Amino acid sequence: MLLPPAAIFFCFAYIPIYGIIIAFKDFKPALGIFGSQWTGFANFLQYFNSYMFINTIRNTLTISIYTILVTFPLPIVIALMCNQMAAKRFKRFFQVSTYLPHFISTVVMAGMIILFLSPSSGIIPKLLGYAGIEMGNIMGKAGAFSSIYAWTEVWQHVGWDSIMYIAALSAVAPELYEAAEIDGASKWQRTLYIDLPMLTTTAVVLFILRSGTIMSVGFEKVYLLQNSLNMSTSETISTYVYKMGLRSNQYSLSAAISLFNNVINFIILLLVNYAAGKLSDTSLF
Amino acid sequence: MKRTKKVRKSRNDRIFDAVLYTFAGLITLGALYPMYFILIASISDPTQVSAGNIVLYPIGFSLKGYTHLASYSQVWVGYLNTVLYVIAGTFICLAVNIPAAYVLSRQDLVGRKLLVVYFLIPMFFSGGLIPTYITVKNFGLLDSFWVMVVPFSVITYFIIVARTFFKTTLPQELWESAQLDGCGNTRYFIQFVLPLSKAIIAVIALWSAVGIWNSYFNALIYLQSPQLYPLQLVMRNILINNQVVSDMSTGSAAAEAKKAASLIKYCAIVVSSLPIMSMYPFVQKYFNQGVMIGALKG
Amino acid sequence: MKKYLTLLLALALAFTAIIPAFALAEDIPTFRIAIVRWTDSWGTDFAETALLKQLQEEAGVNIEWDVYYYGDWAETKSLLLASGNLPDAFFGAITLSDTDISQNQDFFVDLTDLIPQYMPNLTAIFEADPSMKALVTNRDGKIYSLPKKLPLRPLTAFEPYINTVWLDALGLPMPQTYLELEATLEAFVTQDPNGNGIADEVGFPASGTAVNDINQLMIPFGTQASREGNFMGLNNDGQPYFVPTADNYKAGVEWVHGLYEKGLLSEERFTQTSDMVTAITEADGGSLAGLFYAWTADAGAGVNADQFEVMPVVSGPDGNRYVESDPTYLNYSRNEFEVTTACQDVGKLLAFADLFYTDLASLQTYYGSIGDGKISDNGDGTYTVLVPSDGTSLDTSCWTFSFRDHGPKYMNAEFESSIILPEDQGDGIKLRDDAVNNMYGRDNFPVCSYTEEQLSRLAVLSTDIKNYVEQMYAHWVVDGGIDEEWDAYVSQLNAMGLTEYISIYEDAYQFYLGQ
């Protein structure tokens, strides 16, 4: 039963891995991967010595960790809320509403964010204005970038991400709830002692997997929300490499930086996995 | 023994409910607004939209965006292709990932740790676009229907999530009692595991379908013939290409192309997301409680 | 037996009938050419024009076009080059850049000796106009691509357009100096020229970047730089210099900051999207913009174009008037046609490309074919470009039915006067508006050739330098403080390798002059 996936994976995921050597060469398409000149770690050193190295890594990690911290617990909360709703119709409506924003494409989402936050024509400054809060041009404030990024990620994906947890909760036998009710447990206690533990294993596994993406902040959304005023906190590794690549075809440099990112991701995954194994008995292997 | 179904709600529970529904209500409003905005923006005058005048109702009502989109015959071809890719792709994805997840969830599997690592590594390390393209080309899959549904169907993330589900919800006793009845591995999988895993199958199917529906990158790279293009690629060509044309610094043709793009921007979202969004309610019933009950009693 | 013999005979006859057909088909070679277009909304009619059919017949070739779109070209290009699936030729400067060609030189055929052999039209052009030959000759003295010169082009690039409806409403004259311009914008913003009682007028709504503003808003300070976006300009003595560290730039930024403080510029100029700007310039019931820079009024204001007129450029602090002008970038280019090593018959393909270099062919690859009814041949040596009858703009029609800016072309200056353009659309308007300001155009830093080594150094240096210049520009316009922070800014740029950056450009400029 494992054979088909293993075979497909071998063909299309393992065979191409030889391409990693592009990171160690001065790749020219005319010479091909094997014909290009070997340069060892020169590409990596070029990146480490570049002026923006520290900045891009700092920005990438800030945005990434902030986003993980904020987008991780909230889908669980949504799933728990959903599970405790007795009103079937509203529960359905609630579920569907929360996952709808997931379908909006990044390009349109970024355009909407800029529009909604515009001090002259956006709805959010208008609403805050009624409450007496002056927002100013928040898209132009470098310090606000990671918050804008993280909270709009929540807005867009929290409902969709909660589906997994809702599915996990469906495996709880209803007798458990009824028994708890008889014993006098309140809804709050039922949520805490029945629902939450049910989700722990799933949550831990998802967290381990998520921490393995720590260096990979999505390129498109950052690039669309970036501008000259917030550049100091919004220039991530991927946008920086993209700009370098616009001028000349820096295949080798991008390959080197990708490899660097992937190695860090993998190490973090292994560390988190180990920690999770020790703390909660759940781990990937 | 007949249990009373309705236990009287305690005061704590009523407060809990009040807070719950209030929060849920606010969240629903916040989540619904962007979609509502997109809907009314798609039938409004684009200048009004960019000026920020559209808040609760459309201004400058016009269906021009939709008629403009409908006039592209490519859009209909794209729709058909995407539906085919989604159906074939989801089926293949389930057939490939779910059994792998089950096998990997069994404690008694020989070399289990090694196998998990085998599936984990490509999630992090990849040769990059060029070698993958060359590999696909060497397998003769370029510019074909199958390149959209087979090569990238194995998704480690799905396997691990499904494996976790199997581990936590399939009781060991079930397997033991089945073994006593002389049931083999495969039969157990088909007869017992699958019916009990409706929830996770639904989740993976949903993720897979939505993923395939929204994807355009693989189509961009591996497909050349326009008659194989999925909907998202067609939309992207219409939208992105018209936005980018502003790099062209001369003449009014650029300004006009951008206007066309603004007009259909929101319509494109509605048109390309409506079908897949409406899929969820059908899948929702698999997330109902008590999926496991039958297994233990039977 | 007899049956078999007749069958054999029939087959043999059939075979001999087919052979000549094959031979004929063999005579017309097919070439695959890759071309990039800006957008697919203009369709693929440009590849089926009457002119193309005529040229293919004349050269005895059959061309198949692989069409790509600019938005996704970057990824597809690298795959095309790396996977060894090369077409016979690439078409249009938008398709391959200097770097692409120099890094992959093994893929491209050296045309230096082939041009005199197969391309008589182009050879004649090289003799009459040596700058065209200099344009395509690289640092090693070889030629790998073909050039173009666009016909009927203006000297200026973007010009200022001012809201004359508002000028009339307030009884103001056209401003003559940069200070008068500032006062005019102030009047626009404070005196409610559209008379609706709301202060919704925006003086200058456009988005701001240093690379654009030095050629537009700040140009009265003489900060003109190359459209290539490298921030290099030529000062009044004709010497190359890096604009963002010069004194005139510093003075210009201070002035722009002043405008921003007074609320004459859009508060969100660094964060808004272009849709939001369009909403202001093309607002219903009258434009809400006072001033913008654009190619023509309708390119900048669409339906509200008739509310604006081209403004004669104002004079700056040194008393001179300046307007953005960059003909070497906008009107000429190289890399319009390259032949790859996959091509089986280079001579034949080059002969086909040579047919583009006649006046008539250049006319039709720019506006549309005579045979398709886009241009009328008046029989007396003149040609009229026709306005489309279905209401689409002339500019869009040109892009739909011809290669327009892309591909080899050259039109002799004498021939240009025999072309009659519509007065109210497209190029005709631009030439009319150009006449207002083109006497103030100065020489700009030209498009030069670079060695491969220089190109890769520039790639690394320019990302950091440009990012930093843009960041500081935005910061100074919004927050001020340029005086105190100037020295630190310059030393920071030097730490990023500015001296090396400038020396590369100076070296390239010297080589250019030597040609």
Short mmCIF file of N, CA, C and O in Angstrom, two decimals, chain C residues 321-361:
data_model
loop_
_atom_site.label_atom_id
_atom_site.label_comp_id
_atom_site.label_asym_id
_atom_site.label_seq_id
_atom_site.Cartn_x
_atom_site.Cartn_y
_atom_site.Cartn_z
N ARG C 321 15.07 75.86 -17.52
CA ARG C 321 13.92 74.97 -17.59
C ARG C 321 14.40 73.58 -18.01
O ARG C 321 15.28 73.45 -18.85
N TYR C 322 13.81 72.57 -17.40
CA TYR C 322 14.20 71.19 -17.73
C TYR C 322 12.96 70.35 -17.98
O TYR C 322 11.92 70.55 -17.35
N VAL C 323 13.08 69.39 -18.89
CA VAL C 323 11.99 68.44 -19.11
C VAL C 323 12.61 67.06 -19.28
O VAL C 323 13.75 66.94 -19.71
N GLU C 324 11.87 66.00 -18.90
CA GLU C 324 12.44 64.66 -18.99
C GLU C 324 12.60 64.23 -20.44
O GLU C 324 11.66 64.30 -21.22
N SER C 325 13.80 63.85 -20.79
CA SER C 325 14.06 63.45 -22.16
C SER C 325 15.04 62.30 -22.15
O SER C 325 16.10 62.40 -21.53
N ASP C 326 14.75 61.21 -22.79
CA ASP C 326 15.68 60.08 -22.81
C ASP C 326 15.52 59.29 -24.11
O ASP C 326 15.10 58.14 -24.09
N PRO C 327 15.87 59.91 -25.23
CA PRO C 327 15.65 59.24 -26.52
C PRO C 327 16.45 57.95 -26.67
O PRO C 327 15.95 57.01 -27.27
N THR C 328 17.67 57.87 -26.11
CA THR C 328 18.42 56.64 -26.33
C THR C 328 17.74 55.46 -25.67
O THR C 328 17.91 54.32 -26.06
N TYR C 329 16.94 55.73 -24.63
CA TYR C 329 16.23 54.64 -23.97
C TYR C 329 14.87 54.40 -24.61
O TYR C 329 14.45 53.26 -24.81
N LEU C 330 14.14 55.50 -24.91
CA LEU C 330 12.76 55.36 -25.34
C LEU C 330 12.62 55.11 -26.83
O LEU C 330 11.64 54.52 -27.26
N ASN C 331 13.55 55.61 -27.62
CA ASN C 331 13.32 55.52 -29.05
C ASN C 331 14.21 54.53 -29.78
O ASN C 331 13.94 54.15 -30.90
N TYR C 332 15.31 54.14 -29.14
CA TYR C 332 16.20 53.18 -29.76
C TYR C 332 16.36 51.99 -28.83
O TYR C 332 16.27 52.14 -27.62
N SER C 333 16.65 50.83 -29.36
CA SER C 333 17.11 49.78 -28.48
C SER C 333 17.79 48.68 -29.26
O SER C 333 17.65 48.58 -30.48
N ARG C 334 18.52 47.84 -28.53
CA ARG C 334 19.09 46.65 -29.14
C ARG C 334 18.30 45.45 -28.61
O ARG C 334 17.29 45.64 -27.96
N ASN C 335 18.78 44.25 -28.85
CA ASN C 335 18.13 43.02 -28.38
C ASN C 335 16.72 42.83 -28.95
O ASN C 335 15.87 42.25 -28.30
N GLU C 336 16.52 43.33 -30.16
CA GLU C 336 15.20 43.15 -30.76
C GLU C 336 15.06 41.81 -31.47
O GLU C 336 13.95 41.39 -31.79
N PHE C 337 16.17 41.18 -31.78
CA PHE C 337 16.09 39.91 -32.50
C PHE C 337 17.40 39.15 -32.29
O PHE C 337 18.47 39.69 -32.56
N GLU C 338 17.31 37.94 -31.74
CA GLU C 338 18.52 37.13 -31.58
C GLU C 338 18.28 35.76 -32.19
O GLU C 338 17.18 35.22 -32.11
N VAL C 339 19.33 35.20 -32.78
CA VAL C 339 19.19 33.88 -33.39
C VAL C 339 19.89 32.87 -32.49
O VAL C 339 21.02 33.11 -32.05
N THR C 340 19.24 31.75 -32.22
CA THR C 340 19.85 30.77 -31.32
C THR C 340 20.56 29.69 -32.11
O THR C 340 20.38 29.54 -33.32
N THR C 341 21.34 28.90 -31.37
CA THR C 341 22.09 27.84 -32.01
C THR C 341 21.19 26.70 -32.45
O THR C 341 21.64 25.77 -33.11
N ALA C 342 19.90 26.76 -32.07
CA ALA C 342 18.97 25.71 -32.50
C ALA C 342 18.52 25.92 -33.94
O ALA C 342 17.89 25.06 -34.53
N CYS C 343 18.83 27.09 -34.48
CA CYS C 343 18.34 27.41 -35.82
C CYS C 343 19.14 26.67 -36.88
O CYS C 343 20.37 26.70 -36.89
N GLN C 344 18.41 26.02 -37.81
CA GLN C 344 19.09 25.22 -38.81
C GLN C 344 19.59 26.03 -40.00
O GLN C 344 20.50 25.61 -40.69
N ASP C 345 18.94 27.16 -40.25
CA ASP C 345 19.32 27.93 -41.45
C ASP C 345 19.37 29.40 -41.07
O ASP C 345 18.43 30.16 -41.33
N VAL C 346 20.48 29.79 -40.48
CA VAL C 346 20.59 31.15 -39.95
C VAL C 346 20.44 32.19 -41.04
O VAL C 346 19.78 33.21 -40.88
N GLY C 347 21.07 31.93 -42.18
CA GLY C 347 21.05 32.91 -43.27
C GLY C 347 19.63 33.24 -43.70
O GLY C 347 19.26 34.40 -43.87
N LYS C 348 18.81 32.18 -43.86
CA LYS C 348 17.46 32.40 -44.32
C LYS C 348 16.66 33.22 -43.31
O LYS C 348 15.89 34.12 -43.67
N LEU C 349 16.85 32.91 -42.03
CA LEU C 349 16.11 33.62 -40.99
C LEU C 349 16.53 35.08 -40.93
O LEU C 349 15.72 35.99 -40.77
N LEU C 350 17.85 35.32 -41.08
CA LEU C 350 18.33 36.69 -41.07
C LEU C 350 17.79 37.47 -42.26
O LEU C 350 17.46 38.66 -42.16
N ALA C 351 17.71 36.80 -43.41
CA ALA C 351 17.17 37.48 -44.59
C ALA C 351 15.73 37.90 -44.33
O ALA C 351 15.29 38.98 -44.75
N PHE C 352 14.98 37.04 -43.63
CA PHE C 352 13.60 37.39 -43.27
C PHE C 352 13.60 38.61 -42.34
O PHE C 352 12.83 39.55 -42.54
N ALA C 353 14.48 38.59 -41.31
CA ALA C 353 14.54 39.71 -40.38
C ALA C 353 14.91 41.00 -41.09
O ALA C 353 14.46 42.09 -40.74
N ASP C 354 15.74 40.89 -42.13
CA ASP C 354 16.19 42.08 -42.84
C ASP C 354 15.04 42.83 -43.50
O ASP C 354 15.07 44.04 -43.66
N LEU C 355 13.98 42.04 -43.86
CA LEU C 355 12.83 42.67 -44.53
C LEU C 355 12.11 43.66 -43.62
O LEU C 355 11.33 44.49 -44.09
N PHE C 356 12.35 43.59 -42.31
CA PHE C 356 11.70 44.52 -41.39
C PHE C 356 12.30 45.90 -41.48
O PHE C 356 11.73 46.87 -40.99
N TYR C 357 13.52 45.99 -42.07
CA TYR C 357 14.23 47.26 -42.03
C TYR C 357 13.95 48.19 -43.20
O TYR C 357 14.78 49.01 -43.57
N THR C 358 12.78 48.05 -43.84
CA THR C 358 12.41 49.03 -44.86
C THR C 358 11.41 50.00 -44.24
O THR C 358 10.78 49.70 -43.24
N ASP C 359 11.29 51.17 -44.87
CA ASP C 359 10.38 52.18 -44.34
C ASP C 359 8.96 51.65 -44.26
O ASP C 359 8.27 51.80 -43.25
N LEU C 360 8.50 51.02 -45.34
CA LEU C 360 7.11 50.55 -45.36
C LEU C 360 6.87 49.46 -44.33
O LEU C 360 5.85 49.44 -43.66
N ALA C 361 7.83 48.54 -44.20
CA ALA C 361 7.65 47.48 -43.21
C ALA C 361 7.64 48.08 -41.81
O ALA C 361 6.82 47.71 -40.98
#
